[in-house]
Amino acid sequence: MTSPLIEAEELLERVRSGRAPVIVDARWQLGAHDGHERYLGGHIPGALFVDLETDLADPPSPQRGRHPLPSRERFQALLRRLGVDAGDDVVVYDQAHGVSAARMWWMLRNAGIPTARVLDGGLRAWGEAGGRLEGGEGTLPDDGTIEIDWDRMPQLTIDDAAAFPEHGVLLDARAPERYRGEQEPVDPRAGHIPGALSSPTAGNLDENARFLGSDRLVTRFDAIGATDDAEIGVYCGSGVTAAHVVLALELAGRRGALFPGSWSQWSNDPERPVATGAV
């Protein structure tokens, strides 16, 4: 199976040689500047921008969460707008940490595109490899013709997530203080799904914001209990950063099922119990 990551040096060589994949800029809002503003200010040549809020998610609702997955039809229309044809390689990047890029990577894999990859280290790695940037709006290609599958990646419903700790390992990808219920800046209740274990997304990366090597990820997940013989589920705040953990699990040779509604769906249901503290 194709690695879920591509190094900046390989992408740069492909761009310079005229063999560029479809390149997608998935930068999310950072501080006062949204992703599109940053894209216009400078992006990898040929990259096209996608907006996480409007392209990679349906409108939010208490019943489905803050970033519900779009329909097969909506996502296929997006890929065709990006010029994707059957058999195309697709590379997604963001500012550095791979969080929003991993969301689209997961959706591409869910759509039956096994060659989708995330640029490890994002734009920072691209610049360190000697890659240049271009500004302004990218030119849309002719519409692609891709026909996607859907639901190719394992997923959990809210009821699946509730029962999951009884037979598997349910990982919470949010920051530890949100998991423990010490703070909740976004969702209506603080805490975590009972039985879930803390596995913050930041722990998947090294000091250069690149994914840890497979050996280190194996050690990390083994220590949590997400071993190679365990059933593993993953959730986060709204289904975005959990995809980052699913990618890290794949690097470790493991498969994780994503709970798309995540805490934003769970915490909006007053019938669902909430746990707090370190376990």
PDB file of C-alpha atoms in Angstrom, residues 28-134:
ATOM      1  CA  TRP A  28      -7.281  25.951   7.875  1.00  0.00           C
ATOM      2  CA  GLN A  29      -7.816  29.213   9.721  1.00  0.00           C
ATOM      3  CA  LEU A  30      -4.814  30.178  11.854  1.00  0.00           C
ATOM      4  CA  GLY A  31      -5.292  33.145  14.135  1.00  0.00           C
ATOM      5  CA  ALA A  32      -6.515  36.245  12.319  1.00  0.00           C
ATOM      6  CA  HIS A  33      -5.715  34.853   8.859  1.00  0.00           C
ATOM      7  CA  ASP A  34      -7.872  32.253   7.241  1.00  0.00           C
ATOM      8  CA  GLY A  35      -6.475  29.514   5.065  1.00  0.00           C
ATOM      9  CA  HIS A  36      -7.507  31.118   1.780  1.00  0.00           C
ATOM     10  CA  GLU A  37      -5.764  34.381   2.630  1.00  0.00           C
ATOM     11  CA  ARG A  38      -2.590  32.444   3.325  1.00  0.00           C
ATOM     12  CA  TYR A  39      -3.015  30.506   0.087  1.00  0.00           C
ATOM     13  CA  LEU A  40      -3.278  33.734  -1.914  1.00  0.00           C
ATOM     14  CA  GLY A  41      -0.145  35.004  -0.203  1.00  0.00           C
ATOM     15  CA  GLY A  42       1.897  32.015  -1.349  1.00  0.00           C
ATOM     16  CA  HIS A  43       1.335  28.370  -2.194  1.00  0.00           C
ATOM     17  CA  ILE A  44       3.056  25.469  -3.920  1.00  0.00           C
ATOM     18  CA  PRO A  45       2.954  26.091  -7.685  1.00  0.00           C
ATOM     19  CA  GLY A  46      -0.097  24.490  -9.214  1.00  0.00           C
ATOM     20  CA  ALA A  47      -1.818  23.844  -5.897  1.00  0.00           C
ATOM     21  CA  LEU A  48      -5.542  24.484  -5.605  1.00  0.00           C
ATOM     22  CA  PHE A  49      -7.223  25.571  -2.382  1.00  0.00           C
ATOM     23  CA  VAL A  50      -9.959  23.695  -0.542  1.00  0.00           C
ATOM     24  CA  ASP A  51     -11.803  25.079   2.464  1.00  0.00           C
ATOM     25  CA  LEU A  52     -12.298  22.676   5.336  1.00  0.00           C
ATOM     26  CA  GLU A  53     -15.482  24.339   6.528  1.00  0.00           C
ATOM     27  CA  THR A  54     -17.283  24.432   3.181  1.00  0.00           C
ATOM     28  CA  ASP A  55     -15.560  21.848   0.959  1.00  0.00           C
ATOM     29  CA  LEU A  56     -14.611  19.101   3.412  1.00  0.00           C
ATOM     30  CA  ALA A  57     -17.665  19.244   5.673  1.00  0.00           C
ATOM     31  CA  ASP A  58     -21.409  19.657   5.613  1.00  0.00           C
ATOM     32  CA  PRO A  59     -22.966  22.478   7.677  1.00  0.00           C
ATOM     33  CA  PRO A  60     -22.714  21.873  11.430  1.00  0.00           C
ATOM     34  CA  SER A  61     -25.612  20.639  13.522  1.00  0.00           C
ATOM     35  CA  PRO A  62     -26.035  19.354  17.083  1.00  0.00           C
ATOM     36  CA  GLN A  63     -27.172  16.020  15.671  1.00  0.00           C
ATOM     37  CA  ARG A  64     -24.156  15.465  13.393  1.00  0.00           C
ATOM     38  CA  GLY A  65     -21.396  17.607  14.934  1.00  0.00           C
ATOM     39  CA  ARG A  66     -19.334  20.608  13.877  1.00  0.00           C
ATOM     40  CA  HIS A  67     -17.757  19.057  10.761  1.00  0.00           C
ATOM     41  CA  PRO A  68     -20.054  16.346   9.395  1.00  0.00           C
ATOM     42  CA  LEU A  69     -18.724  14.427   6.430  1.00  0.00           C
ATOM     43  CA  PRO A  70     -20.119  15.636   3.114  1.00  0.00           C
ATOM     44  CA  SER A  71     -22.050  13.284   0.878  1.00  0.00           C
ATOM     45  CA  ARG A  72     -20.406  11.150  -1.767  1.00  0.00           C
ATOM     46  CA  GLU A  73     -21.927  13.406  -4.429  1.00  0.00           C
ATOM     47  CA  ARG A  74     -20.557  16.609  -2.893  1.00  0.00           C
ATOM     48  CA  PHE A  75     -17.058  15.209  -2.482  1.00  0.00           C
ATOM     49  CA  GLN A  76     -16.999  13.774  -5.990  1.00  0.00           C
ATOM     50  CA  ALA A  77     -18.033  17.175  -7.363  1.00  0.00           C
ATOM     51  CA  LEU A  78     -15.161  18.789  -5.439  1.00  0.00           C
ATOM     52  CA  LEU A  79     -12.616  16.319  -6.814  1.00  0.00           C
ATOM     53  CA  ARG A  80     -13.871  16.827 -10.350  1.00  0.00           C
ATOM     54  CA  ARG A  81     -13.556  20.601  -9.876  1.00  0.00           C
ATOM     55  CA  LEU A  82      -9.930  19.988  -8.855  1.00  0.00           C
ATOM     56  CA  GLY A  83      -9.397  18.077 -12.107  1.00  0.00           C
ATOM     57  CA  VAL A  84      -8.998  14.624 -10.557  1.00  0.00           C
ATOM     58  CA  ASP A  85      -9.272  11.672 -12.944  1.00  0.00           C
ATOM     59  CA  ALA A  86      -9.183   7.963 -12.134  1.00  0.00           C
ATOM     60  CA  GLY A  87      -5.655   6.878 -11.277  1.00  0.00           C
ATOM     61  CA  ASP A  88      -4.372  10.358 -10.392  1.00  0.00           C
ATOM     62  CA  ASP A  89      -2.072  10.816  -7.426  1.00  0.00           C
ATOM     63  CA  VAL A  90      -3.258  13.492  -4.978  1.00  0.00           C
ATOM     64  CA  VAL A  91      -1.013  15.276  -2.468  1.00  0.00           C
ATOM     65  CA  VAL A  92      -2.501  17.422   0.282  1.00  0.00           C
ATOM     66  CA  TYR A  93      -0.643  19.872   2.500  1.00  0.00           C
ATOM     67  CA  ASP A  94      -1.330  22.483   5.143  1.00  0.00           C
ATOM     68  CA  GLN A  95       0.753  24.957   7.126  1.00  0.00           C
ATOM     69  CA  ALA A  96       2.871  22.412   8.988  1.00  0.00           C
ATOM     70  CA  HIS A  97       1.263  19.932  11.326  1.00  0.00           C
ATOM     71  CA  GLY A  98      -0.849  17.991   8.850  1.00  0.00           C
ATOM     72  CA  VAL A  99      -4.143  18.230  10.742  1.00  0.00           C
ATOM     73  CA  SER A 100      -6.407  19.613   8.031  1.00  0.00           C
ATOM     74  CA  ALA A 101      -4.389  17.811   5.341  1.00  0.00           C
ATOM     75  CA  ALA A 102      -5.023  14.529   7.161  1.00  0.00           C
ATOM     76  CA  ARG A 103      -8.756  15.224   7.089  1.00  0.00           C
ATOM     77  CA  MET A 104      -8.715  15.385   3.301  1.00  0.00           C
ATOM     78  CA  TRP A 105      -6.327  12.428   3.086  1.00  0.00           C
ATOM     79  CA  TRP A 106      -8.824  10.364   5.083  1.00  0.00           C
ATOM     80  CA  MET A 107     -11.679  11.506   2.826  1.00  0.00           C
ATOM     81  CA  LEU A 108      -9.683  10.627  -0.293  1.00  0.00           C
ATOM     82  CA  ARG A 109      -8.956   7.182   1.083  1.00  0.00           C
ATOM     83  CA  ASN A 110     -12.610   6.871   2.070  1.00  0.00           C
ATOM     84  CA  ALA A 111     -13.415   7.667  -1.566  1.00  0.00           C
ATOM     85  CA  GLY A 112     -11.302   4.768  -2.805  1.00  0.00           C
ATOM     86  CA  ILE A 113      -8.162   6.725  -3.769  1.00  0.00           C
ATOM     87  CA  PRO A 114      -5.326   4.670  -2.257  1.00  0.00           C
ATOM     88  CA  THR A 115      -2.535   6.889  -3.606  1.00  0.00           C
ATOM     89  CA  ALA A 116      -3.585   9.974  -1.618  1.00  0.00           C
ATOM     90  CA  ARG A 117      -0.704  11.366   0.454  1.00  0.00           C
ATOM     91  CA  VAL A 118       0.021  14.156   2.924  1.00  0.00           C
ATOM     92  CA  LEU A 119       3.110  16.338   2.520  1.00  0.00           C
ATOM     93  CA  ASP A 120       5.065  15.549   5.678  1.00  0.00           C
ATOM     94  CA  GLY A 121       5.969  18.814   7.392  1.00  0.00           C
ATOM     95  CA  GLY A 122       3.727  20.876   5.128  1.00  0.00           C
ATOM     96  CA  LEU A 123       4.840  24.194   3.678  1.00  0.00           C
ATOM     97  CA  ARG A 124       7.693  24.449   6.158  1.00  0.00           C
ATOM     98  CA  ALA A 125       9.253  21.274   4.754  1.00  0.00           C
ATOM     99  CA  TRP A 126       8.625  22.464   1.192  1.00  0.00           C
ATOM    100  CA  GLY A 127      10.578  25.648   1.846  1.00  0.00           C
ATOM    101  CA  GLU A 128      13.400  23.784   3.589  1.00  0.00           C
ATOM    102  CA  ALA A 129      13.696  21.549   0.504  1.00  0.00           C
ATOM    103  CA  GLY A 130      14.157  24.606  -1.717  1.00  0.00           C
ATOM    104  CA  GLY A 131      10.638  24.787  -3.084  1.00  0.00           C
ATOM    105  CA  ARG A 132       9.353  28.156  -4.232  1.00  0.00           C
ATOM    106  CA  LEU A 133       5.889  29.612  -3.740  1.00  0.00           C
ATOM    107  CA  GLU A 134       3.549  31.416  -6.090  1.00  0.00           C
TER     108      GLU A 134
END
